[in-house]
Tab-separated table of C-alpha atoms in Angstrom:
chain	number	residue	atom	x	y	z
A	1	UNK	CA	-66.845	107.168	86.800
A	2	UNK	CA	-68.585	108.008	83.534
A	3	UNK	CA	-72.125	107.853	82.154
A	4	UNK	CA	-75.513	108.646	83.630
A	5	UNK	CA	-74.925	107.904	87.330
A	6	UNK	CA	-75.944	110.841	89.470
A	7	UNK	CA	-73.930	111.605	92.628
A	8	UNK	CA	-75.392	112.976	95.856
A	9	UNK	CA	-73.329	113.991	98.875
A	10	UNK	CA	-75.974	113.143	101.476
A	11	UNK	CA	-78.865	110.728	101.632
A	12	UNK	CA	-82.577	111.138	102.297
A	13	UNK	CA	-85.525	109.016	101.214
A	14	UNK	CA	-87.335	112.141	100.057
A	15	UNK	CA	-84.526	113.067	97.657
A	16	UNK	CA	-84.256	109.474	96.516
A	17	UNK	CA	-87.948	108.883	95.792
A	18	UNK	CA	-88.502	112.250	94.111
A	19	UNK	CA	-85.480	112.045	91.781
A	20	UNK	CA	-84.324	108.463	91.320
A	21	UNK	CA	-86.767	105.675	92.277
A	22	UNK	CA	-87.484	103.644	89.114
A	23	UNK	CA	-85.793	106.391	87.077
A	24	UNK	CA	-81.964	106.265	87.010
A	25	UNK	CA	-78.868	105.108	88.929
A	26	UNK	CA	-77.537	107.260	91.752
A	27	UNK	CA	-74.549	107.083	94.096
A	28	UNK	CA	-74.902	108.518	97.596
A	29	UNK	CA	-71.567	109.291	99.215
A	30	UNK	CA	-72.791	109.297	102.797
A	31	UNK	CA	-75.525	107.270	104.501
A	32	UNK	CA	-76.127	107.663	108.219
A	33	UNK	CA	-77.009	105.752	110.227
A	34	UNK	CA	-75.597	102.898	108.176
A	35	UNK	CA	-78.003	99.979	107.767
A	36	UNK	CA	-75.153	97.431	107.919
A	37	UNK	CA	-72.153	97.166	110.232
A	38	UNK	CA	-69.078	94.988	109.761
A	39	UNK	CA	-69.561	93.045	113.017
A	40	UNK	CA	-73.157	92.113	112.134
A	41	UNK	CA	-72.147	91.169	108.600
A	42	UNK	CA	-69.328	88.910	109.781
A	43	UNK	CA	-71.581	87.229	112.351
A	44	UNK	CA	-74.280	86.587	109.727
A	45	UNK	CA	-71.700	85.204	107.279
A	46	UNK	CA	-70.448	82.756	109.924
A	47	UNK	CA	-73.971	81.563	110.667
A	48	UNK	CA	-74.766	81.165	106.976
A	49	UNK	CA	-71.593	79.130	106.484
A	50	UNK	CA	-72.526	76.878	109.390
A	51	UNK	CA	-76.097	76.242	108.263
A	52	UNK	CA	-76.697	72.523	107.910
A	53	UNK	CA	-76.756	70.722	104.585
A	54	UNK	CA	-76.791	66.939	104.271
A	55	UNK	CA	-73.749	65.150	102.926
A	56	UNK	CA	-71.243	67.862	103.817
A	57	UNK	CA	-72.138	69.914	100.765
A	58	UNK	CA	-72.129	73.701	100.527
A	59	UNK	CA	-74.920	75.248	102.656
A	60	UNK	CA	-78.006	75.977	100.524
A	61	UNK	CA	-77.756	79.788	100.764
A	62	UNK	CA	-74.014	79.964	100.115
A	63	UNK	CA	-72.032	80.031	96.875
A	64	UNK	CA	-68.224	80.059	96.808
A	65	UNK	CA	-66.330	80.428	93.535
A	66	UNK	CA	-62.533	80.142	93.292
A	67	UNK	CA	-61.362	81.450	89.951
A	68	UNK	CA	-64.293	80.385	87.797
A	69	UNK	CA	-64.888	77.092	89.570
A	70	UNK	CA	-67.839	76.890	91.940
A	71	UNK	CA	-67.084	74.771	95.006
A	72	UNK	CA	-69.497	71.994	95.975
A	73	UNK	CA	-68.237	71.593	99.568
A	74	UNK	CA	-67.113	74.144	102.182
A	75	UNK	CA	-63.706	72.455	102.663
A	76	UNK	CA	-62.834	74.992	105.388
A	77	UNK	CA	-63.132	77.942	102.994
A	78	UNK	CA	-66.142	79.685	104.569
A	79	UNK	CA	-66.021	82.302	107.350
A	80	UNK	CA	-65.688	80.710	110.793
A	81	UNK	CA	-66.180	82.089	114.295
A	82	UNK	CA	-62.482	81.477	114.960
A	83	UNK	CA	-61.564	84.031	112.304
A	84	UNK	CA	-62.994	86.792	114.477
A	85	UNK	CA	-63.409	89.271	111.621
A	86	UNK	CA	-63.598	89.565	107.861
A	87	UNK	CA	-59.999	90.849	107.820
A	88	UNK	CA	-58.750	87.673	109.487
A	89	UNK	CA	-60.904	85.538	107.166
A	90	UNK	CA	-59.386	87.282	104.143
A	91	UNK	CA	-55.863	86.654	105.434
A	92	UNK	CA	-56.616	82.959	106.008
A	93	UNK	CA	-58.110	82.556	102.527
A	94	UNK	CA	-55.238	84.408	100.853
A	95	UNK	CA	-52.827	81.916	102.402
A	96	UNK	CA	-55.017	78.920	101.645
A	97	UNK	CA	-55.746	79.855	98.011
A	98	UNK	CA	-52.300	81.130	97.123
A	99	UNK	CA	-53.641	84.467	95.932
A	100	UNK	CA	-56.297	83.025	93.612
A	101	UNK	CA	-59.392	85.195	93.262
A	102	UNK	CA	-62.574	84.115	95.022
A	103	UNK	CA	-66.200	85.188	95.408
A	104	UNK	CA	-68.384	84.442	98.413
A	105	UNK	CA	-72.103	85.042	97.820
A	106	UNK	CA	-74.719	84.504	100.538
A	107	UNK	CA	-78.404	84.714	99.592
A	108	UNK	CA	-81.199	85.425	102.070
A	109	UNK	CA	-78.489	87.111	104.123
A	110	UNK	CA	-80.699	89.057	106.537
A	111	UNK	CA	-82.231	85.850	107.920
A	112	UNK	CA	-78.943	84.869	109.572
A	113	UNK	CA	-78.666	87.715	112.093
A	114	UNK	CA	-81.459	89.404	114.025
A	115	UNK	CA	-79.512	92.607	114.779
A	116	UNK	CA	-78.646	93.055	111.095
A	117	UNK	CA	-82.276	92.385	110.133
A	118	UNK	CA	-83.633	94.944	112.618
A	119	UNK	CA	-81.208	97.594	111.404
A	120	UNK	CA	-82.084	96.876	107.777
A	121	UNK	CA	-85.836	97.031	108.461
A	122	UNK	CA	-85.497	100.355	110.279
A	123	UNK	CA	-83.545	101.856	107.383
A	124	UNK	CA	-85.951	100.753	104.647
A	125	UNK	CA	-89.067	101.725	106.601
A	126	UNK	CA	-88.625	105.204	105.103
A	127	UNK	CA	-88.838	103.804	101.586
A	128	UNK	CA	-91.910	101.679	102.349
A	129	UNK	CA	-93.664	104.770	103.738
A	130	UNK	CA	-93.142	106.496	100.403
A	131	UNK	CA	-93.706	103.689	97.867
A	132	UNK	CA	-95.456	100.904	99.811
A	133	UNK	CA	-94.383	97.544	101.184
A	134	UNK	CA	-93.170	95.092	98.488
A	135	UNK	CA	-95.742	92.501	97.454
A	136	UNK	CA	-93.112	89.837	98.036
A	137	UNK	CA	-90.211	90.358	100.392
A	138	UNK	CA	-87.082	92.276	99.434
A	139	UNK	CA	-83.956	90.149	99.208
A	140	UNK	CA	-80.545	90.656	100.836
A	141	UNK	CA	-77.304	89.257	99.405
A	142	UNK	CA	-73.717	89.402	100.669
A	143	UNK	CA	-70.958	89.776	98.053
A	144	UNK	CA	-67.433	89.359	99.365
A	145	UNK	CA	-64.064	88.560	97.855
A	146	UNK	CA	-61.386	89.416	95.339
A	147	UNK	CA	-63.298	88.228	92.260
A	148	UNK	CA	-62.585	89.789	88.877
A	149	UNK	CA	-66.326	90.039	88.316
A	150	UNK	CA	-69.409	88.531	89.976
A	151	UNK	CA	-69.798	84.839	89.067
A	152	UNK	CA	-73.049	85.167	87.109
A	153	UNK	CA	-71.601	87.800	84.746
A	154	UNK	CA	-73.674	90.486	83.035
A	155	UNK	CA	-77.374	90.034	83.714
A	156	UNK	CA	-80.652	91.807	84.467
A	157	UNK	CA	-82.748	91.236	87.593
A	158	UNK	CA	-86.397	91.776	88.367
A	159	UNK	CA	-85.209	93.803	91.364
A	160	UNK	CA	-84.333	97.432	91.869
A	161	UNK	CA	-80.999	97.148	93.668
A	162	UNK	CA	-79.247	98.996	96.481
A	163	UNK	CA	-75.539	98.272	97.056
A	164	UNK	CA	-74.071	99.239	100.428
A	165	UNK	CA	-70.265	99.375	100.488
A	166	UNK	CA	-68.619	98.073	103.657
A	167	UNK	CA	-64.963	97.289	102.893
A	168	UNK	CA	-62.691	97.781	99.916
A	169	UNK	CA	-63.881	99.147	96.592
A	170	UNK	CA	-66.253	97.613	94.069
A	171	UNK	CA	-67.090	98.717	90.532
A	172	UNK	CA	-70.555	98.275	89.066
A	173	UNK	CA	-70.787	98.284	85.278
A	174	UNK	CA	-74.118	99.108	83.576
A	175	UNK	CA	-75.863	98.909	80.229
A	176	UNK	CA	-79.278	100.590	79.729
A	177	UNK	CA	-80.264	97.688	77.433
A	178	UNK	CA	-78.979	94.203	76.635
A	179	UNK	CA	-75.594	94.627	74.923
A	180	UNK	CA	-75.571	91.315	73.009
A	181	UNK	CA	-77.743	89.682	70.370
A	182	UNK	CA	-77.253	86.025	71.353
A	183	UNK	CA	-80.276	84.284	72.933
A	184	UNK	CA	-78.706	84.045	76.414
A	185	UNK	CA	-79.749	85.740	79.664
A	186	UNK	CA	-76.251	86.177	81.188
A	187	UNK	CA	-72.736	86.648	79.866
A	188	UNK	CA	-69.488	85.983	81.711
A	189	UNK	CA	-67.149	87.024	78.874
A	190	UNK	CA	-68.252	90.546	78.078
A	191	UNK	CA	-65.034	92.436	77.241
A	192	UNK	CA	-66.205	93.407	73.763
A	193	UNK	CA	-69.276	95.102	75.240
A	194	UNK	CA	-67.551	97.338	77.811
A	195	UNK	CA	-67.287	100.322	75.433
A	196	UNK	CA	-71.067	100.670	75.528
A	197	UNK	CA	-71.202	100.566	79.344
A	198	UNK	CA	-70.822	103.095	82.124
A	199	UNK	CA	-69.525	102.491	85.662
A	200	UNK	CA	-69.722	103.607	89.259
A	201	UNK	CA	-67.338	102.746	92.105
A	202	UNK	CA	-68.668	101.962	95.569
A	203	UNK	CA	-66.486	102.403	98.633
A	204	UNK	CA	-67.047	102.049	102.392
A	205	UNK	CA	-70.101	104.038	103.479
A	206	UNK	CA	-71.416	104.548	99.928
A	207	UNK	CA	-74.862	103.560	98.673
A	208	UNK	CA	-75.438	102.868	94.975
A	209	UNK	CA	-78.910	102.340	93.488
A	210	UNK	CA	-80.095	101.303	90.036
A	211	UNK	CA	-83.580	100.486	88.659
A	212	UNK	CA	-84.577	96.974	87.621
A	213	UNK	CA	-84.267	97.550	83.863
A	214	UNK	CA	-80.453	97.926	83.792
A	215	UNK	CA	-78.090	95.133	82.776
A	216	UNK	CA	-75.135	95.061	85.150
A	217	UNK	CA	-72.133	93.203	86.560
A	218	UNK	CA	-70.027	93.717	89.688
A	219	UNK	CA	-66.234	93.967	89.363
A	220	UNK	CA	-63.304	94.367	91.744
A	221	UNK	CA	-61.937	97.898	91.672
A	222	UNK	CA	-58.641	96.940	93.326
A	223	UNK	CA	-56.435	94.032	94.310
A	224	UNK	CA	-57.799	93.719	97.845
A	225	UNK	CA	-61.041	92.082	98.951
A	226	UNK	CA	-64.287	94.051	98.827
A	227	UNK	CA	-67.436	93.532	100.881
A	228	UNK	CA	-70.888	94.821	100.000
A	229	UNK	CA	-74.479	93.983	100.885
A	230	UNK	CA	-77.096	94.183	98.127
A	231	UNK	CA	-80.788	94.724	98.775
A	232	UNK	CA	-83.158	93.919	95.923
A	233	UNK	CA	-86.731	95.215	95.841
A	234	UNK	CA	-88.981	93.337	93.371
A	235	UNK	CA	-90.166	95.701	90.638
A	236	UNK	CA	-90.379	93.757	87.363
A	237	UNK	CA	-91.945	90.538	86.052
A	238	UNK	CA	-94.142	89.993	89.094
A	239	UNK	CA	-96.419	86.981	88.659
A	240	UNK	CA	-99.453	85.757	90.542
A	241	UNK	CA	-97.503	82.509	90.958
A	242	UNK	CA	-95.320	84.177	93.589
A	243	UNK	CA	-98.406	84.917	95.674
A	244	UNK	CA	-99.753	81.389	95.196
A	245	UNK	CA	-96.412	79.995	96.315
A	246	UNK	CA	-96.655	82.059	99.487
A	247	UNK	CA	-100.092	80.643	100.165
A	248	UNK	CA	-98.852	77.052	99.960
A	249	UNK	CA	-95.091	76.820	100.276
A	250	UNK	CA	-94.541	76.825	104.041
A	251	UNK	CA	-96.805	73.899	104.836
A	252	UNK	CA	-95.252	71.495	107.306
A	253	UNK	CA	-94.067	68.520	105.186
A	254	UNK	CA	-95.379	66.188	107.897
A	255	UNK	CA	-98.902	67.375	107.047
A	256	UNK	CA	-98.690	66.681	103.331
A	257	UNK	CA	-99.090	62.924	103.500
A	258	UNK	CA	-99.352	60.111	106.000
A	259	UNK	CA	-101.789	60.063	108.874
A	260	UNK	CA	-103.313	62.294	111.514
A	261	UNK	CA	-106.502	64.310	111.626
A	262	UNK	CA	-104.781	67.425	110.192
A	263	UNK	CA	-103.081	65.651	107.303
A	264	UNK	CA	-103.602	67.378	103.944
A	265	UNK	CA	-103.206	64.285	101.769
A	266	UNK	CA	-104.154	61.232	103.856
A	267	UNK	CA	-102.929	57.866	102.644
A	268	UNK	CA	-105.732	56.545	100.405
A	269	UNK	CA	-107.329	53.189	101.056
A	270	UNK	CA	-107.296	52.495	97.310
A	271	UNK	CA	-104.947	51.091	94.662
A	272	UNK	CA	-102.311	53.548	93.487
A	273	UNK	CA	-102.382	52.148	89.948
A	274	UNK	CA	-105.049	52.634	87.290
A	275	UNK	CA	-106.252	50.070	84.756
A	276	UNK	CA	-105.144	50.556	81.185
A	277	UNK	CA	-107.456	51.436	78.294
A	278	UNK	CA	-110.315	49.139	77.472
A	279	UNK	CA	-110.795	47.081	74.349
A	280	UNK	CA	-111.704	50.170	72.351
A	281	UNK	CA	-108.590	52.032	73.481
A	282	UNK	CA	-110.536	54.338	75.831
A	283	UNK	CA	-109.656	55.034	79.453
A	284	UNK	CA	-112.217	54.618	82.215
A	285	UNK	CA	-114.575	57.634	82.521
A	286	UNK	CA	-113.503	58.253	86.159
A	287	UNK	CA	-109.954	58.703	87.475
A	288	UNK	CA	-108.621	56.193	90.017
A	289	UNK	CA	-109.853	56.637	93.598
A	290	UNK	CA	-106.388	57.567	94.884
A	291	UNK	CA	-106.270	60.560	92.528
A	292	UNK	CA	-109.882	61.505	93.255
A	293	UNK	CA	-109.208	61.468	97.017
A	294	UNK	CA	-106.166	63.714	96.563
A	295	UNK	CA	-108.206	66.172	94.472
A	296	UNK	CA	-110.924	66.268	97.149
A	297	UNK	CA	-108.316	66.936	99.843
A	298	UNK	CA	-106.782	69.813	97.880
A	299	UNK	CA	-110.251	71.222	97.257
A	300	UNK	CA	-110.974	71.134	100.974
A	301	UNK	CA	-107.725	73.002	101.639
A	302	UNK	CA	-108.906	75.719	99.283
A	303	UNK	CA	-112.177	76.139	101.155
A	304	UNK	CA	-112.949	79.892	101.304
A	305	UNK	CA	-113.105	80.067	105.100
A	306	UNK	CA	-109.862	78.154	105.498
A	307	UNK	CA	-108.125	80.197	102.800
A	308	UNK	CA	-109.377	83.449	104.335
A	309	UNK	CA	-107.607	82.565	107.565
A	310	UNK	CA	-104.476	81.660	105.619
A	311	UNK	CA	-104.495	85.037	103.844
A	312	UNK	CA	-104.912	86.773	107.217
A	313	UNK	CA	-101.938	84.888	108.658
A	314	UNK	CA	-99.748	85.772	105.672
A	315	UNK	CA	-100.775	89.435	105.915
A	316	UNK	CA	-99.849	89.539	109.597
A	317	UNK	CA	-96.512	87.919	108.863
A	318	UNK	CA	-95.728	90.285	105.995
A	319	UNK	CA	-96.557	93.480	107.854
A	320	UNK	CA	-94.571	92.455	110.931
A	321	UNK	CA	-91.624	91.242	108.822
A	322	UNK	CA	-91.130	94.812	107.608
A	323	UNK	CA	-90.546	93.894	103.969
A	324	UNK	CA	-87.722	91.380	104.505
A	325	UNK	CA	-88.476	87.664	104.288
A	326	UNK	CA	-87.557	84.971	105.169
A	327	UNK	CA	-87.246	86.245	108.705
A	328	UNK	CA	-84.680	85.146	111.322
A	329	UNK	CA	-85.759	82.000	113.132
A	330	UNK	CA	-87.695	82.320	116.374
A	331	UNK	CA	-85.853	81.432	119.573
A	332	UNK	CA	-86.809	78.260	121.462
A	333	UNK	CA	-89.683	79.050	123.887
A	334	UNK	CA	-88.640	79.421	127.543
A	335	UNK	CA	-90.944	79.075	130.578
A	336	UNK	CA	-91.945	82.269	132.390
A	337	UNK	CA	-92.231	82.558	136.172
A	338	UNK	CA	-94.590	85.055	137.818
A	339	UNK	CA	-91.642	87.141	139.012
A	340	UNK	CA	-89.972	87.451	135.623
A	341	UNK	CA	-89.963	90.940	134.098
A	342	UNK	CA	-90.991	91.555	130.488
A	343	UNK	CA	-90.960	94.645	128.304
A	344	UNK	CA	-91.811	95.209	124.677
A	345	UNK	CA	-89.111	95.675	122.060
A	346	UNK	CA	-89.786	99.048	120.346
A	347	UNK	CA	-88.393	97.646	117.092
A	348	UNK	CA	-91.110	94.976	116.927
A	349	UNK	CA	-94.814	95.496	116.369
A	350	UNK	CA	-97.359	92.965	117.597
A	351	UNK	CA	-100.317	92.771	115.209
A	352	UNK	CA	-103.451	90.711	115.661
A	353	UNK	CA	-106.671	89.745	113.882
A	354	UNK	CA	-109.774	87.799	114.973
A	355	UNK	CA	-109.226	84.071	114.553
A	356	UNK	CA	-112.794	83.389	113.437
A	357	UNK	CA	-113.491	80.941	116.273
A	358	UNK	CA	-113.405	83.240	119.281
A	359	UNK	CA	-109.603	83.174	119.433
A	360	UNK	CA	-107.052	85.608	118.050
A	361	UNK	CA	-104.254	85.380	115.500
A	362	UNK	CA	-101.112	87.235	116.623
A	363	UNK	CA	-97.877	88.000	114.795
A	364	UNK	CA	-94.567	89.688	115.517
A	365	UNK	CA	-91.302	89.833	113.552
A	366	UNK	CA	-92.779	87.699	110.784
A	367	UNK	CA	-93.876	84.836	113.068
A	368	UNK	CA	-97.470	84.001	113.968
A	369	UNK	CA	-99.408	82.089	116.590
A	370	UNK	CA	-102.999	81.514	117.594
A	371	UNK	CA	-104.297	82.090	121.115
A	372	UNK	CA	-107.681	81.238	122.648
A	373	UNK	CA	-107.675	84.747	124.150
A	374	UNK	CA	-110.178	87.187	122.691
A	375	UNK	CA	-108.809	90.216	120.905
A	376	UNK	CA	-109.739	92.646	123.742
A	377	UNK	CA	-107.418	90.711	126.069
A	378	UNK	CA	-104.656	90.662	123.455
A	379	UNK	CA	-105.069	94.405	122.972
A	380	UNK	CA	-104.731	94.999	126.723
A	381	UNK	CA	-101.486	93.045	126.826
A	382	UNK	CA	-100.048	94.833	123.801
A	383	UNK	CA	-100.891	98.251	125.259
A	384	UNK	CA	-99.215	97.445	128.577
A	385	UNK	CA	-96.045	96.197	126.864
A	386	UNK	CA	-95.732	98.705	123.998
A	387	UNK	CA	-94.584	102.304	123.730
A	388	UNK	CA	-91.529	104.264	122.655
A	389	UNK	CA	-89.751	103.381	125.922
A	390	UNK	CA	-91.618	100.406	127.428
A	391	UNK	CA	-91.005	99.667	131.092
A	392	UNK	CA	-90.505	96.165	132.513
A	393	UNK	CA	-93.668	94.544	133.885
A	394	UNK	CA	-93.835	91.449	136.070
A	395	UNK	CA	-95.483	88.424	134.493
A	396	UNK	CA	-97.886	88.228	137.449
A	397	UNK	CA	-99.107	91.753	136.692
A	398	UNK	CA	-99.551	90.898	133.020
A	399	UNK	CA	-101.619	87.854	133.964
A	400	UNK	CA	-103.888	90.169	135.946
A	401	UNK	CA	-104.145	92.771	133.195
A	402	UNK	CA	-106.532	90.767	131.022
A	403	UNK	CA	-110.243	90.230	131.490
A	404	UNK	CA	-111.617	88.020	134.283
A	405	UNK	CA	-112.725	85.322	131.834
A	406	UNK	CA	-109.246	84.731	130.386
A	407	UNK	CA	-107.305	81.668	131.485
A	408	UNK	CA	-103.969	82.595	133.039
A	409	UNK	CA	-102.341	79.632	131.283
A	410	UNK	CA	-103.393	81.059	127.905
A	411	UNK	CA	-101.949	84.461	128.792
A	412	UNK	CA	-98.671	82.937	129.914
A	413	UNK	CA	-98.443	80.808	126.777
A	414	UNK	CA	-98.949	83.856	124.526
A	415	UNK	CA	-96.246	85.783	126.422
A	416	UNK	CA	-93.845	82.853	126.011
A	417	UNK	CA	-94.473	82.779	122.265
A	418	UNK	CA	-94.134	86.535	121.809
A	419	UNK	CA	-90.826	86.449	123.662
A	420	UNK	CA	-89.598	83.638	121.392
A	421	UNK	CA	-90.554	85.796	118.384
A	422	UNK	CA	-88.371	88.623	119.774
A	423	UNK	CA	-91.288	90.999	120.439
A	424	UNK	CA	-90.682	90.893	124.209
A	425	UNK	CA	-87.464	91.137	126.189
A	426	UNK	CA	-86.839	89.533	129.561
A	427	UNK	CA	-85.258	91.399	132.486
A	428	UNK	CA	-84.742	95.046	133.362
């Protein structure tokens, strides 16, 4: 290794934030407890590879490059449950590809495994305590393979990046500023610029960090496959558009158009075409009714009271997601009998806010729901189920723990939803 990469034997968030955050690259030689484990990483890679995509094409979060050719279809080249481990997957691919180099990249990686996500959240909670929760969620990316260098080549992100080494060895090459003059944002062929770079090698158990203003590229440091997980924290080029996207992007597509009382853009009872200009070449002073109706509908969606609730929901989601979105999917709801035992999961906070109509908005693990229960009843339930070592409580006792005016069906429904979010565990 050469150049301005500091090396620390042990890791602590205090050392990191005081010396390196937004300042300079650093390599920590030992991180315990490790935020990622090989079994979790393999399981998440299998789930990402099996995520549905129409037409048999590559799953949307997955990129596989063989040599310099990006594959459009999985063609049996992604990790599968039958492999059993990353070692077995590597052996299968080596045979299948005849020794050709490959790169497997999975974006949004933490969303594919709840155990991995919980471990990652717990690790980074120390950073959020020191510097604050990211305005938009941190990203997680798996890099795996025997690639000569990462497929995108030399580039700069808007993220401060943490690289956790799991298997094999990986070299990161850095430039403090853009090393080329051409008007391009990335460069795959960069050999003539390496003299101006400096490097750091990451092995199993190592953690490498660099700030967002460094140009970089990942390279193989040996002939064997290497596995690392990157975590990117947004630090640069943040735009209000990201926040606006969060306010609008997760609308149910079924609500955007069509019918129903909750439809955002109801089908207009008006022609969808507009007349051309008049004899003088001027358009009509008013837009067509179909466009006017759509504008009114969007204006109604932006009503201050409605938008205030939306902002509250997003805040609850973000705080309970722990800085990492998108979150793993909720489990399908399961009915609860009076004799079933429930206890809170210490890794998951349940947060709530008044719903504005006598009900309560609740969130856990980045998922939200609305209940007709008042917030005092929700608070009673949360107190009974929470704690450093929560004890199992029968559903019947939980139904009796709320105020006399609460409907037992509403209590049971909230418990079912919180269990599906992963905030509650069933059994002893």
